[in-house]
Coordinates of C-alpha atoms and ligand atoms in Angstrom, one line a residue:
M1391 CA 85.4 94.4 115.7
Q1392 CA 86.7 92.4 112.6
A1393 CA 87.4 94.4 109.5
Q1394 CA 84.6 92.7 107.6
E1395 CA 82.1 93.7 110.4
E1396 CA 83.5 97.2 110.5
L1397 CA 83.1 97.5 106.7
K1398 CA 79.5 96.4 107.1
E1399 CA 79.0 99.0 109.9
L1400 CA 80.4 101.6 107.5
R1401 CA 78.0 100.5 104.7
D1402 CA 75.0 100.5 107.0
A1403 CA 75.9 103.9 108.4
I1404 CA 76.2 105.5 104.9
L1405 CA 72.9 103.9 103.9
E1406 CA 71.3 105.4 107.0
A1407 CA 73.2 108.7 106.3
D1408 CA 74.5 108.6 109.9
D1409 CA 77.6 110.7 109.6
E1410 CA 78.8 110.2 113.1
R1411 CA 78.7 106.4 112.9
A1412 CA 80.2 106.4 109.3
L1413 CA 83.1 108.6 110.3
A1414 CA 83.8 106.6 113.4
A1415 CA 83.8 103.3 111.4
T1416 CA 86.1 104.9 108.8
G1417 CA 88.4 106.1 111.5
R1418 CA 88.5 102.6 113.1
L1419 CA 89.2 100.9 109.8
L1420 CA 92.1 103.3 109.0
E1421 CA 93.5 102.9 112.5
A1422 CA 93.4 99.1 112.1
G1423 CA 95.5 99.5 109.0
V1424 CA 92.9 98.4 106.5
D1425 CA 93.9 99.4 103.0
P1426 CA 92.1 102.7 102.1
R1427 CA 91.2 101.1 98.7
T1428 CA 89.3 98.4 100.5
I1429 CA 87.5 101.0 102.6
L1430 CA 86.5 102.8 99.4
D1431 CA 85.6 99.7 97.3
S1432 CA 84.2 97.3 99.8
G1433 CA 82.7 99.8 102.2
M1434 CA 81.8 103.2 100.7
S1435 CA 81.2 102.4 97.0
Q1436 CA 79.3 99.3 97.9
A1437 CA 76.9 101.3 100.1
M1438 CA 76.2 103.7 97.1
F1439 CA 75.6 100.8 94.8
E1440 CA 73.1 99.3 97.3
L1441 CA 71.5 102.7 97.6
G1442 CA 71.0 102.8 93.8
E1443 CA 69.3 99.4 94.0
R1444 CA 67.0 100.6 96.8
W1445 CA 66.3 103.7 94.7
N1446 CA 65.4 101.5 91.8
R1447 CA 63.0 99.5 94.0
G1448 CA 61.4 102.7 95.2
E1449 CA 62.6 102.1 98.8
V1450 CA 64.5 105.4 99.1
F1451 CA 64.0 108.8 97.5
L1452 CA 66.2 111.7 96.4
P1453 CA 66.7 113.4 99.9
E1454 CA 68.0 110.1 101.3
V1455 CA 70.4 109.8 98.4
V1456 CA 71.6 113.4 98.8
A1457 CA 72.2 112.8 102.5
A1458 CA 74.1 109.5 102.0
A1459 CA 76.2 111.2 99.2
D1460 CA 77.1 113.9 101.7
V1461 CA 78.2 111.3 104.3
F1462 CA 80.2 109.5 101.6
K1463 CA 82.1 112.8 100.8
R1464 CA 82.9 113.3 104.5
C1465 CA 84.3 109.8 104.8
N1466 CA 86.3 110.3 101.7
E1467 CA 87.9 113.3 103.3
L1468 CA 89.3 110.9 105.9
V1469 CA 90.3 108.2 103.5
E1470 CA 91.9 110.2 100.7
P1471 CA 94.9 111.5 102.7
A1472 CA 95.6 107.9 103.8
L1473 CA 95.3 106.7 100.2
L1474 CA 97.7 109.4 99.1
A1475 CA 100.2 108.7 101.9
G1476 CA 100.6 105.2 100.7
G1477 CA 101.0 106.1 97.1
R1478 CA 104.0 106.7 94.8
R1479 CA 105.1 110.3 94.7
Q1480 CA 107.3 110.5 91.6
P1481 CA 106.5 113.0 88.9
S1482 CA 104.5 111.3 86.2
H1483 CA 101.9 111.8 83.5
R1484 CA 99.3 114.4 83.7
V1485 CA 95.6 113.6 83.7
V1486 CA 92.6 115.9 83.3
M1487 CA 89.4 114.5 84.9
A1488 CA 85.9 115.7 84.6
T1489 CA 82.3 114.8 85.0
V1490 CA 80.6 115.7 81.7
K1491 CA 78.1 118.5 81.1
G1492 CA 74.7 118.1 82.6
D1493 CA 75.9 115.6 85.2
V1494 CA 76.6 116.4 88.8
H1495 CA 77.6 112.9 90.0
D1496 CA 81.2 113.2 91.2
L1497 CA 81.8 110.6 93.9
G1498 CA 83.1 108.0 91.4
K1499 CA 85.2 110.5 89.5
N1500 CA 86.8 111.7 92.7
I1501 CA 87.8 108.1 93.7
V1502 CA 89.3 107.5 90.3
G1503 CA 91.2 110.8 90.6
A1504 CA 92.5 109.9 94.0
M1505 CA 93.6 106.4 93.0
L1506 CA 95.4 107.8 89.9
R1507 CA 97.2 110.2 92.2
T1508 CA 98.4 107.4 94.4
A1509 CA 99.7 105.7 91.3
G1510 CA 101.8 108.7 90.6
F1511 CA 99.7 110.6 88.1
E1512 CA 99.3 114.4 88.3
V1513 CA 95.6 114.8 88.3
H1514 CA 93.8 118.0 87.4
D1515 CA 90.1 117.8 88.3
L1516 CA 87.8 120.1 86.4
G1517 CA 84.9 119.1 88.6
K1518 CA 81.3 118.3 87.5
D1519 CA 78.9 119.5 84.8
V1520 CA 81.9 120.4 82.6
P1521 CA 81.1 121.5 79.1
A1522 CA 83.2 120.3 76.2
D1523 CA 84.7 123.7 75.5
R1524 CA 86.1 124.0 79.0
L1525 CA 87.7 120.5 78.6
V1526 CA 89.2 121.6 75.3
E1527 CA 90.6 124.7 77.0
A1528 CA 92.2 122.7 79.8
V1529 CA 93.7 120.1 77.4
R1530 CA 95.2 122.9 75.4
E1531 CA 96.6 124.6 78.4
L1532 CA 97.8 121.6 80.5
E1533 CA 98.8 119.2 77.7
P1534 CA 97.9 116.0 79.6
S1535 CA 98.6 112.5 78.5
L1536 CA 95.2 111.4 79.5
V1537 CA 91.6 112.7 79.8
G1538 CA 89.1 110.9 82.1
L1539 CA 85.4 111.5 81.5
S1540 CA 82.8 110.4 83.9
A1541 CA 79.1 110.1 83.2
L1542 CA 76.4 108.5 85.5
L1543 CA 73.3 109.2 83.5
T1544 CA 72.3 107.5 80.2
T1545 CA 71.5 110.9 78.9
T1546 CA 74.9 112.5 79.8
M1547 CA 76.8 109.6 78.3
L1548 CA 76.3 111.4 75.0
Q1549 CA 78.4 114.2 76.4
Q1550 CA 81.4 111.9 76.5
K1551 CA 80.9 111.6 72.7
A1552 CA 80.5 115.4 72.4
A1553 CA 83.7 115.9 74.4
I1554 CA 85.7 113.6 72.1
Q1555 CA 84.3 115.3 69.0
A1556 CA 85.2 118.7 70.5
L1557 CA 88.8 117.5 71.1
E1558 CA 88.9 116.3 67.5
A1559 CA 87.5 119.6 66.2
A1560 CA 90.2 121.5 68.1
G1561 CA 92.9 119.3 66.6
L1562 CA 93.8 117.9 70.1
R1563 CA 92.4 114.4 69.9
Q1564 CA 95.7 112.8 68.7
A1565 CA 97.6 114.4 71.6
V1566 CA 95.7 112.6 74.4
R1567 CA 94.3 109.2 75.4
V1568 CA 90.6 109.4 76.5
L1569 CA 89.3 107.1 79.2
V1570 CA 85.6 106.9 79.9
G1571 CA 83.7 105.5 82.9
G1572 CA 80.6 105.7 85.1
A1573 CA 77.9 103.3 86.0
P1574 CA 76.0 103.1 82.6
V1575 CA 79.2 103.2 80.5
T1576 CA 80.5 100.0 78.8
G1577 CA 83.5 99.0 76.7
Q1578 CA 81.2 98.8 73.8
W1579 CA 80.1 102.4 74.3
A1580 CA 83.7 103.5 74.6
A1581 CA 84.6 101.8 71.3
E1582 CA 81.5 103.3 69.6
I1583 CA 82.4 106.9 70.6
G1584 CA 86.1 106.5 69.7
A1585 CA 87.5 106.6 73.3
D1586 CA 90.8 104.8 74.0
G1587 CA 89.5 102.8 76.9
Y1588 CA 86.9 102.1 79.6
A1589 CA 87.2 100.8 83.1
P1590 CA 84.4 99.7 85.5
N1591 CA 86.0 100.9 88.7
A1592 CA 88.9 102.9 90.1
P1593 CA 91.5 100.1 90.4
E1594 CA 90.9 99.0 86.8
A1595 CA 91.0 102.7 85.7
V1596 CA 94.5 102.9 87.2
K1597 CA 95.6 99.7 85.4
L1598 CA 94.2 101.1 82.1
A1599 CA 95.8 104.5 82.6
L1600 CA 99.2 102.9 83.3
R1601 CA 98.8 100.7 80.2
L1602 CA 97.9 103.7 78.0
V1603 CA 100.9 105.8 79.0
E1604 CA 103.3 102.9 79.0
G1605 CA 106.4 103.8 77.0
A1606 CA 105.5 107.5 76.9
A1607 CA 108.1 109.6 78.5
P1608 CA 106.8 111.9 81.3
G1609 CA 107.7 115.5 80.4
P1610 CA 106.7 119.1 81.1
G1611 CA 103.4 118.5 79.4
G1612 CA 102.8 115.4 81.5
G1613 CA 104.2 113.1 78.8
A1614 CA 103.1 112.9 75.2
P1615 CA 101.5 109.6 74.3
Ligands
LIG2174 C1 74.7 109.3 94.7 C2 73.7 109.5 93.5 C3 73.3 110.8 93.3 C4 73.7 112.0 94.0 C5 75.1 112.4 93.5 C6 76.0 113.1 94.5 C7 77.4 113.3 94.0 N1 78.0 114.3 94.5 O1 77.9 112.6 93.2 C8 72.6 113.0 93.7 C9 71.5 113.0 94.7 C10 73.0 114.5 93.5 C11 72.0 112.4 92.4 C12 71.2 113.1 91.5 C13 70.6 112.6 90.4 N2 70.6 111.3 90.0 CO1 71.7 110.0 90.9 N3 72.6 108.4 91.7 C14 73.4 108.3 92.7 C15 73.7 106.9 93.0 C16 72.8 106.3 94.1 C17 75.1 106.5 93.4 C18 76.2 107.0 92.4 C19 77.5 106.9 93.1 O2 78.0 107.9 93.6 N4 78.1 105.7 93.2 C20 79.3 105.4 93.9 C21 80.5 105.7 93.0 C22 81.8 105.3 93.8 O3 80.4 104.8 91.9 P1 80.4 105.3 90.4 O4 80.0 106.7 90.3 O5 79.7 104.3 89.5 O6 82.0 105.3 90.0 C23 82.8 104.2 89.9 C24 82.8 103.6 88.4 O7 81.6 103.9 87.7 C25 84.1 104.1 87.8 N5 84.1 105.5 87.2 C26 83.3 106.6 87.5 N6 83.7 107.6 86.8 C27 84.8 107.2 86.0 C28 85.5 107.9 85.1 C29 86.5 107.2 84.4 C30 87.4 107.9 83.4 C31 86.7 105.8 84.6 C32 87.8 105.1 83.9 C33 86.0 105.1 85.6 C34 85.0 105.8 86.3 O8 84.9 104.1 88.9 C35 84.2 104.6 90.1 C36 84.9 104.1 91.4 O9 84.9 102.7 91.4 C37 73.3 106.3 91.6 C38 73.0 104.8 91.6 C39 74.1 103.9 90.9 N7 73.9 102.7 90.9 O10 75.0 104.4 90.3 C40 72.2 107.2 91.1 C41 71.9 107.3 89.7 C42 73.1 107.4 88.8 N8 71.1 108.7 89.6 C43 70.2 108.6 88.8 C44 69.3 109.8 88.6 C45 68.1 109.5 87.7 C46 69.6 111.0 89.1 C47 68.8 112.3 88.9 C48 68.3 112.6 87.5 C49 67.6 112.3 89.9 C50 66.6 113.4 89.8 N9 65.4 113.1 89.5 O11 67.0 114.6 90.0 C51 69.8 113.4 89.4 C52 70.7 113.9 88.3 C53 71.4 115.1 88.6 C54 72.4 115.4 87.5 N10 72.0 116.3 86.6 O12 73.4 114.8 87.4 C55 70.0 107.3 88.1 C56 70.5 107.3 86.6 C57 69.5 106.6 85.7 C58 70.0 106.6 84.3 N11 70.1 105.4 83.8 O13 70.4 107.6 83.7 C59 70.8 106.3 89.0 C60 71.4 105.1 88.3 C61 69.8 105.9 90.1 C62 68.6 105.1 89.6 N12 67.5 105.4 90.0 O14 68.7 104.1 88.9 N13 72.3 111.1 92.3

């Protein structure tokens, strides 16, 4: 099978929440030497995007989405080691990633974290549904160069603002660059809440992160910006 057909097979299998087929397609794509980023972007993420469209049209319901997200995670377990194996491994800047409070969507955050790791960042993932005070605590302790905040709901986008305000209140805002992302997030929103940048997807997030830390020396605290 050609890579394009195999990617379609992967998308179809995720949409049908058929884990056996999805894992087999992922395995074949990796064996064929297809770039793991292509598998993530053109295969797995596209399937979730299509699923969202179907959800909007009322063609699928929550249980189907839960099942597909589960298959996505299992495929990601195969892809992530391949992604990391191809990445740069030198010590670099530290990043703290989190999905904000009230939000349990973590597939996109995980991809961004994995791609940052391949670009040489040291990523500390706080998980999902992370309250601002836990983020503040982690920033104080880990002294990262960057913070990445993911939000997938229009309601939880507000928590990105709350997190930035909490960093400000703790006197830590100047010490880190804050990146925001997630399907409903825009550059305009990022500017409005005083974030340092927004990226629409993982490859762009890596470019942005590299740009933001450019010129800052990596150090024990992950490099001060
Ligand atoms: C999968 C999914 C779920 C899964 C999540 C599983 C998981 N472990 O993540 C489950 C079933 C749990 C779920 C639950 C809900 N969901 Co939901 N979900 C989705 C769906 C279909 C796909 C999201 C996804 O994983 N996409 C694939 C990943 C790879 O893409 P991504 O997350 O956008 O990430 C990329 C970029 O955004 C960016 N990025 C992401 N984070 C970051 C961070 C930084 C710093 C940067 C720079 C970039 C970046 O890079 C990523 C990689 O390229 C979306 C539809 C959609 N179009 O987004 C709805 C969607 C987000 N959900 C929606 C809703 C309503 C819900 C529920 C409220 C449903 C309910 N009634 O319970 C709950 C909310 C639960 C909660 N409190 O969070 C709505 C949101 C509507 C809105 N405007 O607010 C959507 C849009 C679907 C719809 N009907 O329109 N959901």
